[in-house]
Amino acid sequence: MVAAQKKRETRKSLQQPGWITLEGGFAARPCVVRDMSTTGAKITIDDPNSLPGKLRLALSRDARTGRSCEVVWRRGKAVGVRFVR
């Protein structure tokens, strides 16, 4: 067991609507932000397999307020994303 294992960031449960926009895309797709930390979020979306590896996640319909993300895991309708700069 490695002592320097990365401690997971504290996640805050949200259960609030969010919107996903894809690179260069304008159509915002609805999702639900299940929880969020400073480093990423867990979202659920009806068709997670159609998501590319990179996207923007916004908590308002205005896509300019979103954060760039990359998908790190997919389980059923749930998707884990990590915020990237």
PDB file of N, CA and C in Angstrom:
ATOM      1  N   MET A   1       0.850  -1.192   0.000  1.00  0.00           N
ATOM      2  CA  MET A   1       0.000   0.000   0.000  1.00  0.00           C
ATOM      3  C   MET A   1       0.886   1.242   0.000  1.00  0.00           C
ATOM      4  N   VAL A   2       0.638   2.141  -0.902  1.00  0.00           N
ATOM      5  CA  VAL A   2       1.459   3.343  -1.027  1.00  0.00           C
ATOM      6  C   VAL A   2       0.886   4.444  -0.141  1.00  0.00           C
ATOM      7  N   ALA A   3       1.734   5.012   0.690  1.00  0.00           N
ATOM      8  CA  ALA A   3       1.274   6.048   1.620  1.00  0.00           C
ATOM      9  C   ALA A   3       0.855   7.318   0.891  1.00  0.00           C
ATOM     10  N   ALA A   4       1.429   7.547  -0.270  1.00  0.00           N
ATOM     11  CA  ALA A   4       1.145   8.785  -1.006  1.00  0.00           C
ATOM     12  C   ALA A   4      -0.049   8.643  -1.944  1.00  0.00           C
ATOM     13  N   GLN A   5      -0.917   7.688  -1.658  1.00  0.00           N
ATOM     14  CA  GLN A   5      -2.101   7.536  -2.512  1.00  0.00           C
ATOM     15  C   GLN A   5      -2.892   8.839  -2.511  1.00  0.00           C
ATOM     16  N   LYS A   6      -3.372   9.203  -3.692  1.00  0.00           N
ATOM     17  CA  LYS A   6      -4.099  10.458  -3.824  1.00  0.00           C
ATOM     18  C   LYS A   6      -5.450  10.347  -3.117  1.00  0.00           C
ATOM     19  N   LYS A   7      -5.677  11.250  -2.189  1.00  0.00           N
ATOM     20  CA  LYS A   7      -6.968  11.268  -1.507  1.00  0.00           C
ATOM     21  C   LYS A   7      -7.991  11.891  -2.447  1.00  0.00           C
ATOM     22  N   ARG A   8      -9.131  11.270  -2.558  1.00  0.00           N
ATOM     23  CA  ARG A   8     -10.164  11.809  -3.435  1.00  0.00           C
ATOM     24  C   ARG A   8     -10.678  13.129  -2.910  1.00  0.00           C
ATOM     25  N   GLU A   9     -10.913  14.043  -3.829  1.00  0.00           N
ATOM     26  CA  GLU A   9     -11.484  15.333  -3.453  1.00  0.00           C
ATOM     27  C   GLU A   9     -12.877  15.102  -2.869  1.00  0.00           C
ATOM     28  N   THR A  10     -13.249  15.936  -1.923  1.00  0.00           N
ATOM     29  CA  THR A  10     -14.584  15.845  -1.345  1.00  0.00           C
ATOM     30  C   THR A  10     -15.609  16.186  -2.417  1.00  0.00           C
ATOM     31  N   ARG A  11     -16.570  15.292  -2.590  1.00  0.00           N
ATOM     32  CA  ARG A  11     -17.607  15.527  -3.594  1.00  0.00           C
ATOM     33  C   ARG A  11     -18.851  16.072  -2.920  1.00  0.00           C
ATOM     34  N   LYS A  12     -19.466  17.024  -3.586  1.00  0.00           N
ATOM     35  CA  LYS A  12     -20.689  17.618  -3.076  1.00  0.00           C
ATOM     36  C   LYS A  12     -21.849  17.102  -3.915  1.00  0.00           C
ATOM     37  N   SER A  13     -22.832  16.496  -3.255  1.00  0.00           N
ATOM     38  CA  SER A  13     -23.993  15.971  -3.970  1.00  0.00           C
ATOM     39  C   SER A  13     -24.855  17.142  -4.446  1.00  0.00           C
ATOM     40  N   LEU A  14     -25.197  17.137  -5.729  1.00  0.00           N
ATOM     41  CA  LEU A  14     -25.939  18.263  -6.292  1.00  0.00           C
ATOM     42  C   LEU A  14     -27.324  17.885  -6.789  1.00  0.00           C
ATOM     43  N   GLN A  15     -27.395  16.844  -7.634  1.00  0.00           N
ATOM     44  CA  GLN A  15     -28.661  16.447  -8.264  1.00  0.00           C
ATOM     45  C   GLN A  15     -29.300  17.646  -8.963  1.00  0.00           C
ATOM     46  N   GLN A  16     -28.517  18.362  -9.768  1.00  0.00           N
ATOM     47  CA  GLN A  16     -29.084  19.522 -10.444  1.00  0.00           C
ATOM     48  C   GLN A  16     -28.896  19.426 -11.943  1.00  0.00           C
ATOM     49  N   PRO A  17     -29.778  20.081 -12.707  1.00  0.00           N
ATOM     50  CA  PRO A  17     -29.667  20.008 -14.155  1.00  0.00           C
ATOM     51  C   PRO A  17     -28.377  20.655 -14.644  1.00  0.00           C
ATOM     52  N   GLY A  18     -27.820  20.086 -15.689  1.00  0.00           N
ATOM     53  CA  GLY A  18     -26.645  20.656 -16.332  1.00  0.00           C
ATOM     54  C   GLY A  18     -26.807  20.542 -17.833  1.00  0.00           C
ATOM     55  N   TRP A  19     -25.880  21.134 -18.561  1.00  0.00           N
ATOM     56  CA  TRP A  19     -25.906  21.076 -20.019  1.00  0.00           C
ATOM     57  C   TRP A  19     -24.525  20.749 -20.535  1.00  0.00           C
ATOM     58  N   ILE A  20     -24.478  19.891 -21.536  1.00  0.00           N
ATOM     59  CA  ILE A  20     -23.231  19.477 -22.162  1.00  0.00           C
ATOM     60  C   ILE A  20     -23.189  20.059 -23.565  1.00  0.00           C
ATOM     61  N   THR A  21     -22.069  20.687 -23.891  1.00  0.00           N
ATOM     62  CA  THR A  21     -21.847  21.104 -25.275  1.00  0.00           C
ATOM     63  C   THR A  21     -20.552  20.449 -25.739  1.00  0.00           C
ATOM     64  N   LEU A  22     -20.511  20.111 -27.016  1.00  0.00           N
ATOM     65  CA  LEU A  22     -19.347  19.453 -27.572  1.00  0.00           C
ATOM     66  C   LEU A  22     -18.462  20.492 -28.250  1.00  0.00           C
ATOM     67  N   GLU A  23     -17.199  20.148 -28.458  1.00  0.00           N
ATOM     68  CA  GLU A  23     -16.248  21.070 -29.095  1.00  0.00           C
ATOM     69  C   GLU A  23     -16.862  21.692 -30.343  1.00  0.00           C
ATOM     70  N   GLY A  24     -16.899  23.004 -30.385  1.00  0.00           N
ATOM     71  CA  GLY A  24     -17.402  23.702 -31.562  1.00  0.00           C
ATOM     72  C   GLY A  24     -18.900  23.578 -31.772  1.00  0.00           C
ATOM     73  N   GLY A  25     -19.587  22.926 -30.845  1.00  0.00           N
ATOM     74  CA  GLY A  25     -21.024  22.741 -30.997  1.00  0.00           C
ATOM     75  C   GLY A  25     -21.808  23.808 -30.252  1.00  0.00           C
ATOM     76  N   PHE A  26     -23.029  24.035 -30.703  1.00  0.00           N
ATOM     77  CA  PHE A  26     -23.856  25.044 -30.056  1.00  0.00           C
ATOM     78  C   PHE A  26     -25.052  24.426 -29.358  1.00  0.00           C
ATOM     79  N   ALA A  27     -25.450  23.227 -29.778  1.00  0.00           N
ATOM     80  CA  ALA A  27     -26.615  22.589 -29.168  1.00  0.00           C
ATOM     81  C   ALA A  27     -26.231  22.047 -27.792  1.00  0.00           C
ATOM     82  N   ALA A  28     -26.923  22.525 -26.766  1.00  0.00           N
ATOM     83  CA  ALA A  28     -26.663  22.049 -25.409  1.00  0.00           C
ATOM     84  C   ALA A  28     -27.554  20.847 -25.126  1.00  0.00           C
ATOM     85  N   ARG A  29     -26.943  19.758 -24.661  1.00  0.00           N
ATOM     86  CA  ARG A  29     -27.704  18.551 -24.335  1.00  0.00           C
ATOM     87  C   ARG A  29     -27.915  18.502 -22.829  1.00  0.00           C
ATOM     88  N   PRO A  30     -29.138  18.220 -22.395  1.00  0.00           N
ATOM     89  CA  PRO A  30     -29.397  18.182 -20.948  1.00  0.00           C
ATOM     90  C   PRO A  30     -28.751  16.967 -20.286  1.00  0.00           C
ATOM     91  N   CYS A  31     -28.340  17.147 -19.043  1.00  0.00           N
ATOM     92  CA  CYS A  31     -27.827  16.051 -18.227  1.00  0.00           C
ATOM     93  C   CYS A  31     -28.181  16.383 -16.784  1.00  0.00           C
ATOM     94  N   VAL A  32     -27.865  15.483 -15.868  1.00  0.00           N
ATOM     95  CA  VAL A  32     -28.035  15.762 -14.449  1.00  0.00           C
ATOM     96  C   VAL A  32     -26.666  15.651 -13.800  1.00  0.00           C
ATOM     97  N   VAL A  33     -26.256  16.714 -13.092  1.00  0.00           N
ATOM     98  CA  VAL A  33     -24.987  16.690 -12.372  1.00  0.00           C
ATOM     99  C   VAL A  33     -25.276  16.061 -11.012  1.00  0.00           C
ATOM    100  N   ARG A  34     -24.789  14.834 -10.811  1.00  0.00           N
ATOM    101  CA  ARG A  34     -25.061  14.091  -9.576  1.00  0.00           C
ATOM    102  C   ARG A  34     -24.210  14.595  -8.424  1.00  0.00           C
ATOM    103  N   ASP A  35     -22.919  14.775  -8.691  1.00  0.00           N
ATOM    104  CA  ASP A  35     -22.052  15.349  -7.667  1.00  0.00           C
ATOM    105  C   ASP A  35     -20.880  16.022  -8.351  1.00  0.00           C
ATOM    106  N   MET A  36     -20.180  16.867  -7.585  1.00  0.00           N
ATOM    107  CA  MET A  36     -19.095  17.640  -8.159  1.00  0.00           C
ATOM    108  C   MET A  36     -18.039  17.881  -7.095  1.00  0.00           C
ATOM    109  N   SER A  37     -16.776  17.904  -7.533  1.00  0.00           N
ATOM    110  CA  SER A  37     -15.675  18.279  -6.651  1.00  0.00           C
ATOM    111  C   SER A  37     -14.878  19.356  -7.376  1.00  0.00           C
ATOM    112  N   THR A  38     -13.768  19.765  -6.803  1.00  0.00           N
ATOM    113  CA  THR A  38     -12.955  20.780  -7.472  1.00  0.00           C
ATOM    114  C   THR A  38     -12.277  20.213  -8.716  1.00  0.00           C
ATOM    115  N   THR A  39     -12.174  18.888  -8.800  1.00  0.00           N
ATOM    116  CA  THR A  39     -11.441  18.284  -9.920  1.00  0.00           C
ATOM    117  C   THR A  39     -12.330  17.641 -10.985  1.00  0.00           C
ATOM    118  N   GLY A  40     -13.609  17.405 -10.685  1.00  0.00           N
ATOM    119  CA  GLY A  40     -14.463  16.748 -11.666  1.00  0.00           C
ATOM    120  C   GLY A  40     -15.892  16.603 -11.192  1.00  0.00           C
ATOM    121  N   ALA A  41     -16.657  15.799 -11.943  1.00  0.00           N
ATOM    122  CA  ALA A  41     -18.073  15.632 -11.633  1.00  0.00           C
ATOM    123  C   ALA A  41     -18.565  14.288 -12.126  1.00  0.00           C
ATOM    124  N   LYS A  42     -19.687  13.856 -11.550  1.00  0.00           N
ATOM    125  CA  LYS A  42     -20.395  12.672 -12.052  1.00  0.00           C
ATOM    126  C   LYS A  42     -21.714  13.168 -12.618  1.00  0.00           C
ATOM    127  N   ILE A  43     -21.971  12.807 -13.869  1.00  0.00           N
ATOM    128  CA  ILE A  43     -23.206  13.223 -14.515  1.00  0.00           C
ATOM    129  C   ILE A  43     -23.940  11.998 -15.038  1.00  0.00           C
ATOM    130  N   THR A  44     -25.233  12.163 -15.258  1.00  0.00           N
ATOM    131  CA  THR A  44     -25.981  11.119 -15.960  1.00  0.00           C
ATOM    132  C   THR A  44     -26.613  11.754 -17.186  1.00  0.00           C
ATOM    133  N   ILE A  45     -26.617  10.975 -18.260  1.00  0.00           N
ATOM    134  CA  ILE A  45     -27.147  11.435 -19.546  1.00  0.00           C
ATOM    135  C   ILE A  45     -27.802  10.240 -20.218  1.00  0.00           C
ATOM    136  N   ASP A  46     -28.868  10.496 -21.001  1.00  0.00           N
ATOM    137  CA  ASP A  46     -29.616   9.393 -21.606  1.00  0.00           C
ATOM    138  C   ASP A  46     -28.779   8.544 -22.560  1.00  0.00           C
ATOM    139  N   ASP A  47     -27.874   9.161 -23.303  1.00  0.00           N
ATOM    140  CA  ASP A  47     -27.093   8.403 -24.281  1.00  0.00           C
ATOM    141  C   ASP A  47     -25.599   8.668 -24.085  1.00  0.00           C
ATOM    142  N   PRO A  48     -25.001   8.111 -23.013  1.00  0.00           N
ATOM    143  CA  PRO A  48     -23.605   8.416 -22.711  1.00  0.00           C
ATOM    144  C   PRO A  48     -22.623   7.920 -23.756  1.00  0.00           C
ATOM    145  N   ASN A  49     -22.975   6.896 -24.514  1.00  0.00           N
ATOM    146  CA  ASN A  49     -22.050   6.361 -25.507  1.00  0.00           C
ATOM    147  C   ASN A  49     -21.842   7.299 -26.683  1.00  0.00           C
ATOM    148  N   SER A  50     -22.735   8.292 -26.832  1.00  0.00           N
ATOM    149  CA  SER A  50     -22.579   9.238 -27.937  1.00  0.00           C
ATOM    150  C   SER A  50     -21.650  10.394 -27.550  1.00  0.00           C
ATOM    151  N   LEU A  51     -21.213  10.439 -26.297  1.00  0.00           N
ATOM    152  CA  LEU A  51     -20.328  11.516 -25.865  1.00  0.00           C
ATOM    153  C   LEU A  51     -18.903  11.254 -26.326  1.00  0.00           C
ATOM    154  N   PRO A  52     -18.236  12.288 -26.858  1.00  0.00           N
ATOM    155  CA  PRO A  52     -16.819  12.134 -27.190  1.00  0.00           C
ATOM    156  C   PRO A  52     -15.978  12.232 -25.918  1.00  0.00           C
ATOM    157  N   GLY A  53     -14.685  12.101 -26.042  1.00  0.00           N
ATOM    158  CA  GLY A  53     -13.805  12.150 -24.880  1.00  0.00           C
ATOM    159  C   GLY A  53     -13.685  13.524 -24.250  1.00  0.00           C
ATOM    160  N   LYS A  54     -13.961  14.588 -25.034  1.00  0.00           N
ATOM    161  CA  LYS A  54     -13.860  15.949 -24.502  1.00  0.00           C
ATOM    162  C   LYS A  54     -15.177  16.682 -24.701  1.00  0.00           C
ATOM    163  N   LEU A  55     -15.566  17.470 -23.710  1.00  0.00           N
ATOM    164  CA  LEU A  55     -16.826  18.199 -23.760  1.00  0.00           C
ATOM    165  C   LEU A  55     -16.763  19.387 -22.813  1.00  0.00           C
ATOM    166  N   ARG A  56     -17.826  20.191 -22.824  1.00  0.00           N
ATOM    167  CA  ARG A  56     -17.973  21.278 -21.851  1.00  0.00           C
ATOM    168  C   ARG A  56     -19.207  21.006 -21.013  1.00  0.00           C
ATOM    169  N   LEU A  57     -19.087  21.237 -19.714  1.00  0.00           N
ATOM    170  CA  LEU A  57     -20.198  21.032 -18.794  1.00  0.00           C
ATOM    171  C   LEU A  57     -20.556  22.372 -18.181  1.00  0.00           C
ATOM    172  N   ALA A  58     -21.832  22.738 -18.288  1.00  0.00           N
ATOM    173  CA  ALA A  58     -22.307  24.011 -17.728  1.00  0.00           C
ATOM    174  C   ALA A  58     -23.481  23.750 -16.801  1.00  0.00           C
ATOM    175  N   LEU A  59     -23.596  24.585 -15.767  1.00  0.00           N
ATOM    176  CA  LEU A  59     -24.731  24.472 -14.844  1.00  0.00           C
ATOM    177  C   LEU A  59     -25.838  25.436 -15.217  1.00  0.00           C
ATOM    178  N   SER A  60     -25.624  26.204 -16.285  1.00  0.00           N
ATOM    179  CA  SER A  60     -26.699  27.032 -16.822  1.00  0.00           C
ATOM    180  C   SER A  60     -26.746  26.770 -18.321  1.00  0.00           C
ATOM    181  N   ARG A  61     -27.800  27.191 -18.955  1.00  0.00           N
ATOM    182  CA  ARG A  61     -27.958  26.889 -20.369  1.00  0.00           C
ATOM    183  C   ARG A  61     -26.969  27.689 -21.224  1.00  0.00           C
ATOM    184  N   ASP A  62     -26.363  28.698 -20.651  1.00  0.00           N
ATOM    185  CA  ASP A  62     -25.392  29.525 -21.362  1.00  0.00           C
ATOM    186  C   ASP A  62     -24.064  28.774 -21.440  1.00  0.00           C
ATOM    187  N   ALA A  63     -23.742  28.249 -22.610  1.00  0.00           N
ATOM    188  CA  ALA A  63     -22.560  27.400 -22.765  1.00  0.00           C
ATOM    189  C   ALA A  63     -21.261  28.133 -22.460  1.00  0.00           C
ATOM    190  N   ARG A  64     -21.262  29.467 -22.513  1.00  0.00           N
ATOM    191  CA  ARG A  64     -20.028  30.209 -22.243  1.00  0.00           C
ATOM    192  C   ARG A  64     -19.593  30.077 -20.790  1.00  0.00           C
ATOM    193  N   THR A  65     -20.505  29.666 -19.915  1.00  0.00           N
ATOM    194  CA  THR A  65     -20.162  29.541 -18.503  1.00  0.00           C
ATOM    195  C   THR A  65     -19.587  28.166 -18.168  1.00  0.00           C
ATOM    196  N   GLY A  66     -19.521  27.278 -19.142  1.00  0.00           N
ATOM    197  CA  GLY A  66     -19.127  25.907 -18.871  1.00  0.00           C
ATOM    198  C   GLY A  66     -17.638  25.721 -18.617  1.00  0.00           C
ATOM    199  N   ARG A  67     -17.309  24.513 -18.175  1.00  0.00           N
ATOM    200  CA  ARG A  67     -15.920  24.137 -17.934  1.00  0.00           C
ATOM    201  C   ARG A  67     -15.544  23.000 -18.873  1.00  0.00           C
ATOM    202  N   SER A  68     -14.325  23.058 -19.386  1.00  0.00           N
ATOM    203  CA  SER A  68     -13.834  21.988 -20.255  1.00  0.00           C
ATOM    204  C   SER A  68     -13.592  20.740 -19.422  1.00  0.00           C
ATOM    205  N   CYS A  69     -13.976  19.596 -19.969  1.00  0.00           N
ATOM    206  CA  CYS A  69     -13.871  18.319 -19.252  1.00  0.00           C
ATOM    207  C   CYS A  69     -13.366  17.248 -20.196  1.00  0.00           C
ATOM    208  N   GLU A  70     -12.832  16.179 -19.599  1.00  0.00           N
ATOM    209  CA  GLU A  70     -12.590  14.967 -20.362  1.00  0.00           C
ATOM    210  C   GLU A  70     -13.220  13.806 -19.611  1.00  0.00           C
ATOM    211  N   VAL A  71     -13.777  12.868 -20.377  1.00  0.00           N
ATOM    212  CA  VAL A  71     -14.442  11.711 -19.788  1.00  0.00           C
ATOM    213  C   VAL A  71     -13.379  10.756 -19.236  1.00  0.00           C
ATOM    214  N   VAL A  72     -13.553  10.324 -17.975  1.00  0.00           N
ATOM    215  CA  VAL A  72     -12.595   9.388 -17.387  1.00  0.00           C
ATOM    216  C   VAL A  72     -13.205   8.010 -17.148  1.00  0.00           C
ATOM    217  N   TRP A  73     -14.523   7.912 -17.046  1.00  0.00           N
ATOM    218  CA  TRP A  73     -15.171   6.602 -16.958  1.00  0.00           C
ATOM    219  C   TRP A  73     -16.628   6.702 -17.387  1.00  0.00           C
ATOM    220  N   ARG A  74     -17.209   5.556 -17.757  1.00  0.00           N
ATOM    221  CA  ARG A  74     -18.623   5.452 -18.145  1.00  0.00           C
ATOM    222  C   ARG A  74     -19.181   4.180 -17.523  1.00  0.00           C
ATOM    223  N   ARG A  75     -20.314   4.287 -16.843  1.00  0.00           N
ATOM    224  CA  ARG A  75     -21.003   3.112 -16.286  1.00  0.00           C
ATOM    225  C   ARG A  75     -22.499   3.294 -16.486  1.00  0.00           C
ATOM    226  N   GLY A  76     -23.057   2.561 -17.421  1.00  0.00           N
ATOM    227  CA  GLY A  76     -24.480   2.727 -17.721  1.00  0.00           C
ATOM    228  C   GLY A  76     -24.724   4.150 -18.200  1.00  0.00           C
ATOM    229  N   LYS A  77     -25.688   4.832 -17.581  1.00  0.00           N
ATOM    230  CA  LYS A  77     -25.997   6.212 -17.961  1.00  0.00           C
ATOM    231  C   LYS A  77     -25.123   7.223 -17.222  1.00  0.00           C
ATOM    232  N   ALA A  78     -24.278   6.747 -16.305  1.00  0.00           N
ATOM    233  CA  ALA A  78     -23.416   7.652 -15.529  1.00  0.00           C
ATOM    234  C   ALA A  78     -22.073   7.828 -16.226  1.00  0.00           C
ATOM    235  N   VAL A  79     -21.560   9.052 -16.150  1.00  0.00           N
ATOM    236  CA  VAL A  79     -20.271   9.388 -16.762  1.00  0.00           C
ATOM    237  C   VAL A  79     -19.477  10.216 -15.763  1.00  0.00           C
ATOM    238  N   GLY A  80     -18.206   9.866 -15.588  1.00  0.00           N
ATOM    239  CA  GLY A  80     -17.322  10.654 -14.739  1.00  0.00           C
ATOM    240  C   GLY A  80     -16.452  11.539 -15.605  1.00  0.00           C
ATOM    241  N   VAL A  81     -16.377  12.829 -15.277  1.00  0.00           N
ATOM    242  CA  VAL A  81     -15.534  13.758 -16.034  1.00  0.00           C
ATOM    243  C   VAL A  81     -14.538  14.435 -15.117  1.00  0.00           C
ATOM    244  N   ARG A  82     -13.386  14.758 -15.706  1.00  0.00           N
ATOM    245  CA  ARG A  82     -12.357  15.503 -14.981  1.00  0.00           C
ATOM    246  C   ARG A  82     -12.252  16.869 -15.642  1.00  0.00           C
ATOM    247  N   PHE A  83     -12.192  17.912 -14.808  1.00  0.00           N
ATOM    248  CA  PHE A  83     -12.060  19.265 -15.345  1.00  0.00           C
ATOM    249  C   PHE A  83     -10.639  19.457 -15.860  1.00  0.00           C
ATOM    250  N   VAL A  84     -10.516  20.058 -17.038  1.00  0.00           N
ATOM    251  CA  VAL A  84      -9.213  20.346 -17.619  1.00  0.00           C
ATOM    252  C   VAL A  84      -9.147  21.839 -17.940  1.00  0.00           C
ATOM    253  N   ARG A  85      -7.941  22.351 -18.004  1.00  0.00           N
ATOM    254  CA  ARG A  85      -7.753  23.785 -18.295  1.00  0.00           C
ATOM    255  C   ARG A  85      -7.688  24.003 -19.785  1.00  0.00           C
TER     256      ARG A  85
END
